[in-house]
Amino acid sequence: MTASLPSLPPLRFLRISRHRRVAWIGSGLACLLSVVGLAICWVTPSIGAPLKPGLDFTGGTQIQIERQCNPGPCSAINGQEIQQRLSRISLPTEAGEQAPNISSVAVQVLDQGKSVVLRLPALAPAQSAAVIVEMAADVGPLDQTGTSVNTIGPTLGAQLLQGSLLSLLVSFAAIAAYITLRYDRVFAFLALLALGHDVLITCGVFAWLGLLQGIEVDSLFAVSLITVAGYSVTDTVVVFDRIREQKSLLGQFPITDQVDVAVDATLTRSLYTSLTTLLPLVALIFFGGSSLFWFAVALTIGISVGSWSSIGIAPTLLPLLSR
């Protein structure tokens, strides 16, 4: 009697290798749009960087005011009109000093007009008070308990920017060293490629948000990128571990079949992990307030893209590079 040849385990959900070209085209277009957005931000004089830097990095004064709108909703306000009114006020100055130019003040209206955030050049306390008085006359009455003034000097802003960039580089280098030691060069390269894919698309989305809506990035955005990088590598490593297991069990089958079985086996785990991670982030987006809103948005984008790259990008490229 002849021994029967082993058969390929049946796939429950997806044969990813059949759809790899669609996956590559979709991710390629997303990466291209991200690079275009980063380049446009860089050449835009008002930004001059791949992403629009926030107050944390540039220095200046941020004033946040809360309006008293009870009973009923707040009346509609226009950020451009507020900007024009503030550009015409005269700020108090001490002898021999020149008042800062606030004609380029950035105005952000939040919570359906209940909250207004102003980003201005560095102001003295008396000048900040003058701006608040002007805002009370324009959009008041104001809730004094909800008014806050934060000032960051240019030196501290530069230090925060350098520290954020250094932390990103160190974390990426540590991740690269870990996966290089744990896997062979092909696996390490693909894991780093997926990491770069996820970070690039997240930055690209915020580059376009900065161009179209004036959204700025701050130190929390750097934290979100580090978190996205860690999640991306973790999710990719799980799939690669299953591929190594299938290689010993299904070594007689082509590498594409081994990848399909591994991705199909980990698909449910990846989706459940991503969904349980995204649920608190969605809660932060809707109920976390303005200070955590864009941080949660960045994490949501990065984790969603990271789940996709660990399923549709890194494994499908393995047959092309594997020996």
Coordinates of C-alpha atoms in Angstrom, one line a residue:
M1 CA 0.0 0.0 0.0
T2 CA 1.2 3.5 -0.8
A3 CA 1.0 6.2 1.8
S4 CA -1.5 8.9 1.0
L5 CA 0.0 12.3 0.3
P6 CA -0.9 15.0 3.0
S7 CA -3.5 17.5 1.9
L8 CA -3.6 21.2 2.4
P9 CA -5.8 22.1 5.3
P10 CA -9.1 23.7 4.2
L11 CA -9.2 27.5 4.5
R12 CA -12.1 29.0 6.4
F13 CA -12.0 32.6 5.5
L14 CA -9.5 33.9 2.9
R15 CA -6.8 32.9 0.4
I16 CA -4.8 36.1 0.6
S17 CA -2.4 35.2 -2.2
R18 CA -5.2 35.4 -4.8
H19 CA -5.9 39.1 -3.8
R20 CA -2.3 40.2 -3.3
R21 CA -2.2 42.5 -6.3
V22 CA -5.3 44.3 -5.2
A23 CA -3.7 44.7 -1.7
W24 CA -0.4 46.0 -3.2
I25 CA -2.2 48.5 -5.4
G26 CA -4.3 49.8 -2.6
S27 CA -1.4 50.2 -0.2
G28 CA 0.8 51.7 -2.9
L29 CA -1.8 54.4 -3.7
A30 CA -2.2 55.2 0.0
C31 CA 1.6 55.5 0.4
L32 CA 1.9 57.6 -2.7
L33 CA -0.8 60.0 -1.5
S34 CA 0.9 60.2 1.9
V35 CA 4.2 61.1 0.3
V36 CA 2.5 63.8 -1.9
G37 CA 0.8 65.3 1.2
L38 CA 4.1 65.3 3.1
A39 CA 5.9 67.0 0.2
I40 CA 3.2 69.6 -0.3
C41 CA 3.4 70.5 3.4
W42 CA 7.2 70.8 3.2
V43 CA 7.0 73.3 0.3
T44 CA 4.1 75.3 1.7
P45 CA 5.6 78.5 3.2
S46 CA 3.2 78.6 6.1
I47 CA 4.1 75.1 7.2
G48 CA 7.7 74.4 6.0
A49 CA 7.8 70.8 7.4
P50 CA 6.4 67.4 6.5
L51 CA 3.7 67.9 9.1
K52 CA 2.2 71.1 10.5
P53 CA 4.0 71.6 13.8
G54 CA 1.8 72.4 16.8
L55 CA 2.4 74.7 19.8
D56 CA 4.5 72.0 21.5
F57 CA 7.2 72.3 18.8
T58 CA 7.0 75.9 17.7
G59 CA 6.5 77.7 21.0
G60 CA 3.8 80.3 21.6
T61 CA 0.6 80.8 23.6
Q62 CA -2.5 78.8 23.5
I63 CA -5.8 80.2 24.9
Q64 CA -8.8 78.0 25.3
I65 CA -12.1 79.5 26.3
E66 CA -15.5 77.9 27.2
R67 CA -18.7 79.7 26.3
Q68 CA -21.8 79.8 28.6
C69 CA -24.5 78.5 26.3
N70 CA -27.2 77.4 28.7
P71 CA -30.0 77.1 28.1
G72 CA -29.9 75.6 24.6
P73 CA -27.0 75.1 22.2
C74 CA -24.3 77.7 21.5
S75 CA -24.8 80.2 18.7
A76 CA -22.8 79.5 15.6
I77 CA -19.4 81.3 15.4
N78 CA -17.0 81.7 12.5
G79 CA -13.3 81.1 13.0
Q80 CA -12.3 83.4 10.2
E81 CA -14.3 86.3 11.6
I82 CA -12.7 85.8 15.0
Q83 CA -9.3 85.8 13.3
Q84 CA -10.0 89.1 11.6
R85 CA -11.3 90.8 14.8
L86 CA -8.3 89.7 16.8
S87 CA -5.9 91.0 14.1
R88 CA -7.3 94.5 14.7
I89 CA -6.9 94.8 18.4
S90 CA -4.0 96.6 20.0
L91 CA -2.2 94.7 22.6
P92 CA -0.7 96.4 25.7
T93 CA 3.1 96.7 25.7
E94 CA 5.7 97.9 28.1
A95 CA 8.0 100.8 27.2
G96 CA 10.5 100.0 24.4
E97 CA 8.7 96.8 23.4
Q98 CA 6.8 96.0 20.3
A99 CA 3.5 94.1 20.4
P100 CA 3.6 90.7 18.7
N101 CA 1.8 90.3 15.4
I102 CA -1.3 88.1 15.9
S103 CA -2.8 88.5 12.4
S104 CA -1.9 84.8 11.7
V105 CA -3.7 83.5 14.9
A106 CA -5.0 80.0 14.4
V107 CA -8.7 79.6 15.5
Q108 CA -10.2 76.2 16.2
V109 CA -13.9 75.9 17.1
L110 CA -14.8 72.7 19.1
D111 CA -17.8 71.1 20.6
Q112 CA -20.3 72.8 18.2
G113 CA -19.1 76.2 19.1
K114 CA -19.0 75.8 22.9
S115 CA -15.2 75.8 23.0
V116 CA -12.7 78.0 21.1
V117 CA -8.9 77.4 21.0
L118 CA -6.6 80.2 19.9
R119 CA -2.9 79.6 19.0
L120 CA -0.9 82.8 19.0
P121 CA 2.8 83.9 19.2
A122 CA 4.2 84.1 22.7
L123 CA 2.2 86.7 24.7
A124 CA 2.7 88.4 28.0
P125 CA 0.1 87.8 30.7
A126 CA -1.5 91.3 30.1
Q127 CA -1.7 90.6 26.4
S128 CA -3.3 87.2 27.0
A129 CA -5.9 88.9 29.2
A130 CA -6.6 91.5 26.5
V131 CA -7.3 88.7 24.0
I132 CA -9.7 87.0 26.5
V133 CA -11.5 90.3 27.0
E134 CA -11.9 90.7 23.3
M135 CA -13.2 87.2 22.9
A136 CA -15.7 87.8 25.7
A137 CA -17.0 90.9 23.8
D138 CA -17.3 88.9 20.5
V139 CA -18.6 85.4 21.6
G140 CA -19.3 85.8 25.3
P141 CA -20.4 85.4 27.9
L142 CA -17.6 83.1 28.9
D143 CA -17.2 80.4 31.5
Q144 CA -14.2 81.6 33.5
T145 CA -13.6 78.2 35.0
G146 CA -13.0 76.8 31.6
T147 CA -10.5 79.4 30.4
S148 CA -6.9 78.3 30.2
V149 CA -3.7 79.9 29.0
N150 CA -0.6 77.8 28.2
T151 CA 2.7 79.3 27.0
I152 CA 5.6 77.4 25.7
G153 CA 8.9 79.1 24.9
P154 CA 10.7 78.5 21.6
T155 CA 13.6 76.9 23.3
L156 CA 11.4 74.4 25.1
G157 CA 9.5 73.8 21.8
A158 CA 12.8 72.9 20.0
Q159 CA 13.8 70.6 22.9
L160 CA 10.4 68.8 22.7
L161 CA 10.8 68.4 18.9
Q162 CA 14.3 67.0 19.3
G163 CA 13.2 64.7 22.1
S164 CA 10.2 63.4 20.1
L165 CA 12.4 62.7 17.0
L166 CA 15.0 61.0 19.1
S167 CA 12.5 58.8 20.9
L168 CA 11.0 57.7 17.5
L169 CA 14.4 56.9 16.1
V170 CA 15.5 54.9 19.2
S171 CA 12.2 52.9 19.3
F172 CA 12.4 52.1 15.6
A173 CA 16.1 51.0 16.0
A174 CA 15.2 48.8 18.9
I175 CA 12.4 47.2 17.0
A176 CA 14.7 46.6 14.0
A177 CA 17.3 45.0 16.2
Y178 CA 14.8 42.7 17.9
I179 CA 13.2 41.3 14.8
T180 CA 16.6 40.9 13.1
L181 CA 17.8 38.8 16.0
R182 CA 14.6 36.8 16.2
Y183 CA 14.0 36.1 12.5
D184 CA 16.0 35.8 9.3
R185 CA 16.7 38.8 7.1
V186 CA 13.7 38.4 4.9
F187 CA 11.3 38.3 7.8
A188 CA 13.0 41.3 9.5
F189 CA 12.9 43.3 6.3
L190 CA 9.2 42.7 5.7
A191 CA 8.3 43.5 9.3
L192 CA 10.2 46.8 9.0
L193 CA 8.5 47.4 5.7
A194 CA 5.1 47.0 7.3
L195 CA 6.1 49.3 10.1
G196 CA 7.2 52.0 7.7
H197 CA 4.0 51.5 5.7
D198 CA 1.9 52.0 8.8
V199 CA 3.8 55.1 10.0
L200 CA 3.9 56.6 6.6
I201 CA 0.2 56.4 6.0
T202 CA -0.6 57.7 9.5
C203 CA 1.7 60.7 8.9
G204 CA 0.2 61.2 5.4
V205 CA -3.3 61.4 6.7
F206 CA -2.2 64.1 9.2
A207 CA -0.3 65.9 6.5
W208 CA -3.5 66.3 4.4
L209 CA -5.4 67.2 7.6
G210 CA -2.8 70.0 8.2
L211 CA -3.2 71.2 4.6
L212 CA -7.0 71.1 4.4
Q213 CA -8.1 71.8 8.0
G214 CA -5.0 73.3 9.7
I215 CA -4.6 70.3 12.1
E216 CA -1.3 70.4 13.9
V217 CA 0.8 67.6 15.4
D218 CA 2.2 67.8 18.9
S219 CA 4.1 65.6 21.3
L220 CA 1.1 63.2 21.7
F221 CA 1.3 62.5 18.0
A222 CA 4.9 61.3 18.4
V223 CA 3.7 59.0 21.2
S224 CA 1.0 57.7 18.9
L225 CA 3.5 56.9 16.2
I226 CA 5.6 54.9 18.7
T227 CA 2.5 53.0 19.8
V228 CA 1.5 52.3 16.2
A229 CA 5.0 51.0 15.5
G230 CA 4.9 48.6 18.4
Y231 CA 1.4 47.3 17.5
S232 CA 2.4 46.9 13.8
V233 CA 5.4 44.8 14.6
T234 CA 3.6 42.7 17.2
D235 CA 0.7 41.9 14.8
T236 CA 3.2 41.1 12.0
V237 CA 5.3 38.9 14.3
V238 CA 2.2 36.8 15.2
V239 CA 1.6 36.0 11.5
F240 CA 5.2 35.3 10.9
D241 CA 5.3 32.8 13.8
R242 CA 2.4 31.0 12.3
I243 CA 4.1 30.9 8.9
R244 CA 7.2 29.3 10.5
E245 CA 5.0 26.7 12.1
Q246 CA 3.3 25.9 8.8
K247 CA 6.7 25.7 7.1
S248 CA 7.6 22.6 9.3
L249 CA 4.1 21.1 8.8
L250 CA 3.5 21.9 5.2
G251 CA 7.1 22.0 3.8
Q252 CA 6.1 20.1 0.7
F253 CA 3.6 22.7 -0.4
P254 CA 4.5 26.0 -2.1
I255 CA 5.3 29.0 0.1
T256 CA 2.1 30.7 -1.2
D257 CA 0.0 27.9 0.3
Q258 CA 1.9 28.1 3.6
V259 CA 1.2 31.8 3.8
D260 CA -2.5 31.4 2.9
V261 CA -2.9 28.8 5.7
A262 CA -1.0 30.9 8.2
V263 CA -3.0 34.1 7.4
D264 CA -6.3 32.2 7.5
A265 CA -5.4 30.7 10.9
T266 CA -4.5 34.1 12.4
L267 CA -7.2 36.2 10.7
T268 CA -9.7 35.8 13.5
R269 CA -7.2 36.6 16.2
S270 CA -5.9 39.7 14.3
L271 CA -9.4 41.1 13.8
Y272 CA -10.5 40.4 17.4
T273 CA -7.4 42.1 18.7
S274 CA -7.8 45.1 16.5
L275 CA -11.5 45.5 17.3
T276 CA -10.9 45.3 21.1
T277 CA -8.1 47.8 20.8
L278 CA -10.2 50.2 18.6
L279 CA -13.2 50.2 20.9
P280 CA -11.6 52.3 23.7
L281 CA -10.1 54.6 21.0
V282 CA -13.5 55.2 19.5
A283 CA -14.7 56.1 23.0
L284 CA -11.9 58.5 23.4
I285 CA -12.7 60.1 20.0
F286 CA -16.3 60.8 21.0
F287 CA -16.0 61.3 24.8
G288 CA -12.4 62.1 25.5
G289 CA -12.5 65.8 24.9
S290 CA -10.5 68.0 22.6
S291 CA -7.1 67.4 24.2
L292 CA -7.1 63.6 23.4
F293 CA -9.2 63.8 20.2
W294 CA -6.4 63.8 17.6
F295 CA -4.3 61.5 19.6
A296 CA -7.1 58.9 19.5
V297 CA -7.6 59.6 15.8
A298 CA -3.9 58.9 15.1
L299 CA -4.0 55.7 17.0
T300 CA -7.2 54.6 15.3
I301 CA -5.7 55.2 11.9
G302 CA -2.4 53.6 12.7
I303 CA -3.8 50.4 14.3
S304 CA -6.3 50.0 11.5
V305 CA -3.5 50.3 8.9
G306 CA -1.3 48.1 11.0
S307 CA -3.8 45.3 11.0
W308 CA -4.2 45.5 7.3
S309 CA -0.4 45.4 6.6
S310 CA 0.1 42.4 8.9
I311 CA -2.6 40.5 6.9
G312 CA -2.4 41.8 3.3
I313 CA 1.1 43.2 2.8
A314 CA 3.9 41.6 4.7
P315 CA 2.8 37.9 4.2
T316 CA 2.0 38.4 0.5
L317 CA 5.4 39.8 -0.1
L318 CA 7.1 36.8 1.5
P319 CA 6.9 34.4 -1.5
L320 CA 8.6 37.0 -3.7
L321 CA 11.6 37.4 -1.3
S322 CA 11.8 34.0 0.3
R323 CA 14.5 31.6 -0.9

